[in-house]
Structure formats: C-alpha cells, structure tokens
PDB file of C-alpha atoms in Angstrom:
ATOM      1  CA  UNK A   1       5.452-107.971  72.876  1.00  0.00           C
ATOM      2  CA  UNK A   2       5.011-108.935  69.625  1.00  0.00           C
ATOM      3  CA  UNK A   3       7.202-108.360  66.445  1.00  0.00           C
ATOM      4  CA  UNK A   4       7.359-105.013  64.484  1.00  0.00           C
ATOM      5  CA  UNK A   5       7.698-104.446  61.350  1.00  0.00           C
ATOM      6  CA  UNK A   6       7.570-100.773  59.627  1.00  0.00           C
ATOM      7  CA  UNK A   7       8.207-100.271  56.371  1.00  0.00           C
ATOM      8  CA  UNK A   8       8.414 -97.232  53.559  1.00  0.00           C
ATOM      9  CA  UNK A   9       8.340 -97.772  49.613  1.00  0.00           C
ATOM     10  CA  UNK A  10       9.503 -94.027  49.114  1.00  0.00           C
ATOM     11  CA  UNK A  11       9.706 -91.984  51.942  1.00  0.00           C
ATOM     12  CA  UNK A  12      12.224 -91.932  55.213  1.00  0.00           C
ATOM     13  CA  UNK A  13      10.795 -93.403  58.729  1.00  0.00           C
ATOM     14  CA  UNK A  14      10.897 -90.783  61.179  1.00  0.00           C
ATOM     15  CA  UNK A  15      11.383 -92.386  64.710  1.00  0.00           C
ATOM     16  CA  UNK A  16      10.416 -89.859  67.455  1.00  0.00           C
ATOM     17  CA  UNK A  17       9.512 -92.302  69.900  1.00  0.00           C
ATOM     18  CA  UNK A  18      10.674 -95.886  70.883  1.00  0.00           C
ATOM     19  CA  UNK A  19       9.548 -98.626  68.700  1.00  0.00           C
ATOM     20  CA  UNK A  20       9.452-101.984  71.310  1.00  0.00           C
ATOM     21  CA  UNK A  21       8.923-105.446  70.407  1.00  0.00           C
ATOM     22  CA  UNK A  22      10.785-108.939  70.511  1.00  0.00           C
ATOM     23  CA  UNK A  23      11.861-108.097  67.049  1.00  0.00           C
ATOM     24  CA  UNK A  24      11.928-104.507  65.476  1.00  0.00           C
ATOM     25  CA  UNK A  25      12.653-104.675  61.684  1.00  0.00           C
ATOM     26  CA  UNK A  26      12.870-101.286  59.717  1.00  0.00           C
ATOM     27  CA  UNK A  27      12.781-101.753  56.120  1.00  0.00           C
ATOM     28  CA  UNK A  28      13.038 -98.469  54.262  1.00  0.00           C
ATOM     29  CA  UNK A  29      15.777 -95.413  54.650  1.00  0.00           C
ATOM     30  CA  UNK A  30      15.249 -94.471  58.578  1.00  0.00           C
ATOM     31  CA  UNK A  31      16.204 -91.289  60.320  1.00  0.00           C
ATOM     32  CA  UNK A  32      16.603 -91.747  64.107  1.00  0.00           C
ATOM     33  CA  UNK A  33      15.508 -88.187  65.687  1.00  0.00           C
ATOM     34  CA  UNK A  34      14.730 -89.729  69.381  1.00  0.00           C
ATOM     35  CA  UNK A  35      16.798 -92.060  71.044  1.00  0.00           C
ATOM     36  CA  UNK A  36      15.393 -95.600  70.233  1.00  0.00           C
ATOM     37  CA  UNK A  37      15.234 -98.038  73.085  1.00  0.00           C
ATOM     38  CA  UNK A  38      13.629-101.358  72.291  1.00  0.00           C
ATOM     39  CA  UNK A  39      13.276-103.238  76.048  1.00  0.00           C
ATOM     40  CA  UNK A  40      11.836-106.091  74.526  1.00  0.00           C
ATOM     41  CA  UNK A  41      14.126-107.108  71.988  1.00  0.00           C
ATOM     42  CA  UNK A  42      16.436-106.637  69.118  1.00  0.00           C
ATOM     43  CA  UNK A  43      16.379-103.950  66.506  1.00  0.00           C
ATOM     44  CA  UNK A  44      17.357-104.433  62.440  1.00  0.00           C
ATOM     45  CA  UNK A  45      17.650-101.466  60.632  1.00  0.00           C
ATOM     46  CA  UNK A  46      17.548-102.660  56.633  1.00  0.00           C
ATOM     47  CA  UNK A  47      18.290 -99.648  54.999  1.00  0.00           C
ATOM     48  CA  UNK A  48      19.835 -96.474  55.225  1.00  0.00           C
ATOM     49  CA  UNK A  49      20.150 -94.854  58.229  1.00  0.00           C
ATOM     50  CA  UNK A  50      20.537 -91.028  59.640  1.00  0.00           C
ATOM     51  CA  UNK A  51      21.737 -92.020  63.266  1.00  0.00           C
ATOM     52  CA  UNK A  52      20.987 -88.399  65.113  1.00  0.00           C
ATOM     53  CA  UNK A  53      20.535 -90.111  68.129  1.00  0.00           C
ATOM     54  CA  UNK A  54      21.537 -93.108  70.265  1.00  0.00           C
ATOM     55  CA  UNK A  55      19.727 -96.871  69.660  1.00  0.00           C
ATOM     56  CA  UNK A  56      19.732 -99.303  72.423  1.00  0.00           C
ATOM     57  CA  UNK A  57      18.525-103.189  72.098  1.00  0.00           C
ATOM     58  CA  UNK A  58      17.904-105.592  75.265  1.00  0.00           C
ATOM     59  CA  UNK A  59      19.622-107.967  72.479  1.00  0.00           C
ATOM     60  CA  UNK A  60      20.856-107.459  69.591  1.00  0.00           C
ATOM     61  CA  UNK A  61      20.990-104.097  67.414  1.00  0.00           C
ATOM     62  CA  UNK A  62      21.873-104.495  63.114  1.00  0.00           C
ATOM     63  CA  UNK A  63      22.173-102.399  60.892  1.00  0.00           C
ATOM     64  CA  UNK A  64      22.280-103.593  57.099  1.00  0.00           C
ATOM     65  CA  UNK A  65      22.468-100.329  55.186  1.00  0.00           C
ATOM     66  CA  UNK A  66      24.880 -97.424  55.684  1.00  0.00           C
ATOM     67  CA  UNK A  67      25.104 -95.114  58.714  1.00  0.00           C
ATOM     68  CA  UNK A  68      25.578 -91.658  58.781  1.00  0.00           C
ATOM     69  CA  UNK A  69      26.322 -89.838  62.223  1.00  0.00           C
ATOM     70  CA  UNK A  70      24.332 -86.880  62.951  1.00  0.00           C
ATOM     71  CA  UNK A  71      25.221 -83.837  65.055  1.00  0.00           C
ATOM     72  CA  UNK A  72      26.806 -85.122  68.275  1.00  0.00           C
ATOM     73  CA  UNK A  73      28.343 -88.042  69.731  1.00  0.00           C
ATOM     74  CA  UNK A  74      26.496 -91.306  69.267  1.00  0.00           C
ATOM     75  CA  UNK A  75      26.131 -94.429  71.281  1.00  0.00           C
ATOM     76  CA  UNK A  76      24.792 -97.914  70.130  1.00  0.00           C
ATOM     77  CA  UNK A  77      24.061-100.229  72.370  1.00  0.00           C
ATOM     78  CA  UNK A  78      23.245-104.070  72.861  1.00  0.00           C
ATOM     79  CA  UNK A  79      22.583-104.759  76.625  1.00  0.00           C
ATOM     80  CA  UNK A  80      22.464-108.650  76.017  1.00  0.00           C
ATOM     81  CA  UNK A  81      23.277-109.003  72.645  1.00  0.00           C
ATOM     82  CA  UNK A  82      25.663-108.430  69.745  1.00  0.00           C
ATOM     83  CA  UNK A  83      25.963-105.575  67.482  1.00  0.00           C
ATOM     84  CA  UNK A  84      26.190-105.740  63.438  1.00  0.00           C
ATOM     85  CA  UNK A  85      27.286-103.025  61.473  1.00  0.00           C
ATOM     86  CA  UNK A  86      27.006-104.688  57.292  1.00  0.00           C
ATOM     87  CA  UNK A  87      27.455-101.531  56.106  1.00  0.00           C
ATOM     88  CA  UNK A  88      29.816 -98.279  56.343  1.00  0.00           C
ATOM     89  CA  UNK A  89      29.265 -96.359  59.276  1.00  0.00           C
ATOM     90  CA  UNK A  90      30.232 -92.248  58.526  1.00  0.00           C
ATOM     91  CA  UNK A  91      30.183 -88.954  60.161  1.00  0.00           C
ATOM     92  CA  UNK A  92      32.722 -86.920  61.817  1.00  0.00           C
ATOM     93  CA  UNK A  93      31.293 -87.439  64.997  1.00  0.00           C
ATOM     94  CA  UNK A  94      32.605 -90.005  68.298  1.00  0.00           C
ATOM     95  CA  UNK A  95      30.904 -93.044  67.955  1.00  0.00           C
ATOM     96  CA  UNK A  96      30.752 -95.737  71.019  1.00  0.00           C
ATOM     97  CA  UNK A  97      29.928 -99.731  70.501  1.00  0.00           C
ATOM     98  CA  UNK A  98      28.854-101.397  73.537  1.00  0.00           C
ATOM     99  CA  UNK A  99      28.264-105.097  73.725  1.00  0.00           C
ATOM    100  CA  UNK A 100      29.174-106.087  77.225  1.00  0.00           C
ATOM    101  CA  UNK A 101      27.557-109.418  76.579  1.00  0.00           C
ATOM    102  CA  UNK A 102      28.051-109.588  73.103  1.00  0.00           C
ATOM    103  CA  UNK A 103      30.173-108.978  69.908  1.00  0.00           C
ATOM    104  CA  UNK A 104      30.609-106.135  67.752  1.00  0.00           C
ATOM    105  CA  UNK A 105      30.758-107.039  64.386  1.00  0.00           C
ATOM    106  CA  UNK A 106      32.068-104.367  61.720  1.00  0.00           C
ATOM    107  CA  UNK A 107      32.650-104.304  58.509  1.00  0.00           C
ATOM    108  CA  UNK A 108      33.680-100.531  57.270  1.00  0.00           C
ATOM    109  CA  UNK A 109      34.040 -97.417  59.883  1.00  0.00           C
ATOM    110  CA  UNK A 110      34.849 -94.407  58.233  1.00  0.00           C
ATOM    111  CA  UNK A 111      35.450 -94.638  54.420  1.00  0.00           C
ATOM    112  CA  UNK A 112      34.511 -91.780  52.859  1.00  0.00           C
ATOM    113  CA  UNK A 113      34.036 -89.321  56.022  1.00  0.00           C
ATOM    114  CA  UNK A 114      35.794 -90.192  59.008  1.00  0.00           C
ATOM    115  CA  UNK A 115      34.512 -91.032  62.667  1.00  0.00           C
ATOM    116  CA  UNK A 116      35.841 -88.781  65.579  1.00  0.00           C
ATOM    117  CA  UNK A 117      36.450 -90.858  68.390  1.00  0.00           C
ATOM    118  CA  UNK A 118      35.791 -94.574  67.871  1.00  0.00           C
ATOM    119  CA  UNK A 119      35.058 -96.482  71.098  1.00  0.00           C
ATOM    120  CA  UNK A 120      34.657-100.567  71.436  1.00  0.00           C
ATOM    121  CA  UNK A 121      33.549-102.020  74.395  1.00  0.00           C
ATOM    122  CA  UNK A 122      32.179-105.607  74.066  1.00  0.00           C
ATOM    123  CA  UNK A 123      32.816-109.202  75.359  1.00  0.00           C
ATOM    124  CA  UNK A 124      34.313-109.684  71.595  1.00  0.00           C
ATOM    125  CA  UNK A 125      35.156-107.931  68.663  1.00  0.00           C
ATOM    126  CA  UNK A 126      35.208-109.133  64.754  1.00  0.00           C
ATOM    127  CA  UNK A 127      36.896-106.484  62.420  1.00  0.00           C
ATOM    128  CA  UNK A 128      36.740-106.637  59.227  1.00  0.00           C
ATOM    129  CA  UNK A 129      37.509-103.694  56.930  1.00  0.00           C
ATOM    130  CA  UNK A 130      39.062-100.748  57.476  1.00  0.00           C
ATOM    131  CA  UNK A 131      38.228 -98.011  60.293  1.00  0.00           C
ATOM    132  CA  UNK A 132      39.437 -94.244  59.363  1.00  0.00           C
ATOM    133  CA  UNK A 133      38.973 -91.965  62.671  1.00  0.00           C
ATOM    134  CA  UNK A 134      40.267 -89.637  64.808  1.00  0.00           C
ATOM    135  CA  UNK A 135      41.009 -92.038  67.495  1.00  0.00           C
ATOM    136  CA  UNK A 136      40.251 -95.926  67.704  1.00  0.00           C
ATOM    137  CA  UNK A 137      40.298 -97.800  71.456  1.00  0.00           C
ATOM    138  CA  UNK A 138      39.361-100.933  71.462  1.00  0.00           C
ATOM    139  CA  UNK A 139      40.692-101.763  75.164  1.00  0.00           C
ATOM    140  CA  UNK A 140      37.399-102.532  76.371  1.00  0.00           C
ATOM    141  CA  UNK A 141      36.980-105.723  74.685  1.00  0.00           C
ATOM    142  CA  UNK A 142      37.897-108.799  75.871  1.00  0.00           C
ATOM    143  CA  UNK A 143      39.252-109.824  72.299  1.00  0.00           C
ATOM    144  CA  UNK A 144      39.058-108.382  68.816  1.00  0.00           C
ATOM    145  CA  UNK A 145      39.345-110.946  65.874  1.00  0.00           C
ATOM    146  CA  UNK A 146      41.055-109.329  62.627  1.00  0.00           C
ATOM    147  CA  UNK A 147      38.538-111.632  59.540  1.00  0.00           C
ATOM    148  CA  UNK A 148      40.548-109.469  56.608  1.00  0.00           C
ATOM    149  CA  UNK A 149      43.790-107.856  56.002  1.00  0.00           C
ATOM    150  CA  UNK A 150      42.525-104.233  57.362  1.00  0.00           C
ATOM    151  CA  UNK A 151      43.975-100.713  57.806  1.00  0.00           C
ATOM    152  CA  UNK A 152      43.384 -98.923  60.563  1.00  0.00           C
ATOM    153  CA  UNK A 153      44.023 -95.301  60.786  1.00  0.00           C
ATOM    154  CA  UNK A 154      43.863 -92.203  63.354  1.00  0.00           C
ATOM    155  CA  UNK A 155      44.269 -88.630  62.608  1.00  0.00           C
ATOM    156  CA  UNK A 156      44.553 -87.820  66.488  1.00  0.00           C
ATOM    157  CA  UNK A 157      47.131 -87.409  69.002  1.00  0.00           C
ATOM    158  CA  UNK A 158      44.914 -90.179  71.200  1.00  0.00           C
ATOM    159  CA  UNK A 159      45.819 -92.389  68.252  1.00  0.00           C
ATOM    160  CA  UNK A 160      44.829 -95.973  68.285  1.00  0.00           C
ATOM    161  CA  UNK A 161      44.435 -98.379  71.437  1.00  0.00           C
ATOM    162  CA  UNK A 162      44.201-101.798  71.008  1.00  0.00           C
ATOM    163  CA  UNK A 163      43.339-104.387  73.547  1.00  0.00           C
ATOM    164  CA  UNK A 164      43.638-108.457  72.858  1.00  0.00           C
ATOM    165  CA  UNK A 165      44.301-109.454  69.477  1.00  0.00           C
ATOM    166  CA  UNK A 166      43.636-112.256  67.751  1.00  0.00           C
ATOM    167  CA  UNK A 167      43.307-113.664  63.578  1.00  0.00           C
ATOM    168  CA  UNK A 168      45.479-114.944  61.414  1.00  0.00           C
ATOM    169  CA  UNK A 169      44.814-111.527  59.049  1.00  0.00           C
ATOM    170  CA  UNK A 170      47.165-108.730  59.552  1.00  0.00           C
ATOM    171  CA  UNK A 171      46.181-104.916  60.368  1.00  0.00           C
ATOM    172  CA  UNK A 172      48.319-102.096  59.076  1.00  0.00           C
ATOM    173  CA  UNK A 173      47.648 -99.386  61.896  1.00  0.00           C
ATOM    174  CA  UNK A 174      48.819 -95.647  60.727  1.00  0.00           C
ATOM    175  CA  UNK A 175      48.485 -92.746  63.850  1.00  0.00           C
ATOM    176  CA  UNK A 176      48.997 -89.809  61.622  1.00  0.00           C
ATOM    177  CA  UNK A 177      49.023 -87.077  64.370  1.00  0.00           C
ATOM    178  CA  UNK A 178      49.578 -83.914  62.438  1.00  0.00           C
ATOM    179  CA  UNK A 179      50.456 -81.808  66.023  1.00  0.00           C
TER     180      UNK A 179
END
C-alpha cells in the first residue's frame, strides 16, 4: 500500500472508516468517529484532533496538534512503533497509550481539562510536560525518562503509580485524593 495524504483547507476531515497506507498523513483539523487501524504503516495527524474513537497503527502514531478525547475511554496503539504526542491531550476520558515495541513521547497531558485514568504501557517513555489526570499508571513501561522538570498531578483514589524512572530532571508528584 502506498503513502496517503488527506488535506482540508477550511473544513474538518471526518474519519468514518480506516485509512491505510505505508504513511498516512492527515493535514487539517480531524475528527475520528470510527476506530482507525492502519495495518500497513504509520499515521500522522498534523492538526487538532477530536478523538472520538481509538487509533492503531502498525508502526508509529504521531499527533502534532492538540488532541481532545471524546465521549468514552480512548486507546492509542503503535503495534511495532512509537507514539508521539507533540501537543496537549485533554478531555475527561480514560486514555491508554500502548507502544510495547516502541516509546511513548509526551509533552503535556491533561493541561486545561484533565484526562481521567492515564495508563502508559511501552518499551520506554519520555515525559516532557505536565500531566494532570484522575490517576496515572506507568508501571507497564520498561523505563521512563523525565526530560524536563515536570509536575504529575492525580486527583483520584488510584493516585500515581510509576515504574522505573531515569533522567537528570525532577518530577513533582501531587496526589490530591479528595475522599
């Protein structure tokens, strides 16, 4: 399967079925309304995304614009690659990030509107920005590198569960269980 590029110059790209290619590039605001599974390669979202369903790619999944989680728990999976979250991910839904053969790279998650339960399962992770969630669990990560001085905040009873950490930077952990 070849590379595929979809672009919108004024409207929103509405994905209601799979888009498959060695490299799928989406240029323009995008709404994912049906589960997206690219079984042939990587998927890149270059603008804001309303994530109303799950996204899976054989290789890498990259978000270069803000991601707003839709009406239910969401999963982003890179089967044989990495997940790059290069902008804020927000919305009051659970978020599971899985890259068992790759790395999850995240700038900020939950800034403005915290996510619910955040679970990261990957060979490795690099966290470079604030995380605000009901709960945070990185125990499924081989090794998490803290790339900046960051704050991780959890407001629910499950709190913060971190796996192995490395990096010269300091994470500030805040678990605010109101119960």
